[in-house]
Amino acid sequence: PAVRLFVCLLALAALAGAQPLLLHNARIWTADPARPWAEAVLMDGDRIVAVGSNAELQRRAAGARRYDAGGRLVIPG
């Protein structure tokens, strides 16, 4: 479920510390009417750095820890 994924995401972000975290292969609802859906999110600590496609964020995430969401839904909260 999305709630379990969100809790796991928070735990992974805490474990990542100073190392960025890429959550990919997800269905991310952005709440942005211009771009309501994304596949990946790149985080640095508790900040969202970028949201977009798997391909574009894979290129930006050199050295980041990676978490494959397996197509699960991620929503802001």
CSV table of C-alpha atoms in Angstrom, one decimal, residues 15-76:
chain,number,residue,atom,x,y,z
A,15,LEU,CA,19.3,6.1,6.2
A,16,ALA,CA,20.7,7.9,3.1
A,17,GLY,CA,21.9,10.8,5.3
A,18,ALA,CA,24.0,13.1,3.1
A,19,GLN,CA,23.7,10.7,0.1
A,20,PRO,CA,20.9,11.5,-2.3
A,21,LEU,CA,18.1,9.0,-2.8
A,22,LEU,CA,16.4,8.1,-6.1
A,23,LEU,CA,13.0,6.5,-5.9
A,24,HIS,CA,12.2,5.1,-9.4
A,25,ASN,CA,9.8,2.8,-11.2
A,26,ALA,CA,6.9,4.4,-9.3
A,27,ARG,CA,3.5,6.0,-10.2
A,28,ILE,CA,4.0,9.4,-8.5
A,29,TRP,CA,1.1,11.8,-8.4
A,30,THR,CA,2.7,15.3,-8.3
A,31,ALA,CA,-0.4,17.5,-7.7
A,32,ASP,CA,0.9,19.7,-10.5
A,33,PRO,CA,-1.9,20.2,-13.1
A,34,ALA,CA,0.8,20.8,-15.8
A,35,ARG,CA,2.5,17.5,-15.1
A,36,PRO,CA,0.3,15.3,-12.8
A,37,TRP,CA,2.3,12.1,-13.1
A,38,ALA,CA,6.0,11.1,-12.8
A,39,GLU,CA,8.0,7.9,-12.6
A,40,ALA,CA,10.8,9.0,-10.4
A,41,VAL,CA,11.8,11.4,-7.6
A,42,LEU,CA,15.3,12.4,-6.5
A,43,MET,CA,15.7,13.5,-2.9
A,44,ASP,CA,18.6,14.9,-0.9
A,45,GLY,CA,17.9,14.6,2.8
A,46,ASP,CA,14.4,15.8,3.4
A,47,ARG,CA,14.3,17.9,0.2
A,48,ILE,CA,12.9,16.9,-3.2
A,49,VAL,CA,15.5,17.8,-5.8
A,50,ALA,CA,13.7,16.7,-9.0
A,51,VAL,CA,10.7,14.8,-10.2
A,52,GLY,CA,10.4,13.3,-13.7
A,53,SER,CA,10.9,10.2,-15.8
A,54,ASN,CA,13.0,7.2,-14.9
A,55,ALA,CA,15.4,8.0,-17.8
A,56,GLU,CA,16.0,11.7,-17.0
A,57,LEU,CA,16.5,11.1,-13.2
A,58,GLN,CA,18.7,8.1,-13.7
A,59,ARG,CA,21.1,10.4,-15.5
A,60,ARG,CA,21.0,13.0,-12.7
A,61,ALA,CA,21.4,10.5,-9.9
A,62,ALA,CA,25.0,9.5,-10.2
A,63,GLY,CA,26.1,8.2,-6.8
A,64,ALA,CA,22.6,8.2,-5.3
A,65,ARG,CA,21.1,5.3,-3.4
A,66,ARG,CA,18.3,3.8,-5.4
A,67,TYR,CA,15.0,2.3,-4.4
A,68,ASP,CA,12.8,0.5,-7.0
A,69,ALA,CA,9.2,1.1,-6.1
A,70,GLY,CA,8.0,-1.7,-8.4
A,71,GLY,CA,5.2,0.4,-9.9
A,72,ARG,CA,3.7,1.4,-6.5
A,73,LEU,CA,1.7,4.6,-6.1
A,74,VAL,CA,3.4,7.5,-4.3
A,75,ILE,CA,1.4,10.6,-3.3
A,76,PRO,CA,2.4,13.8,-1.5
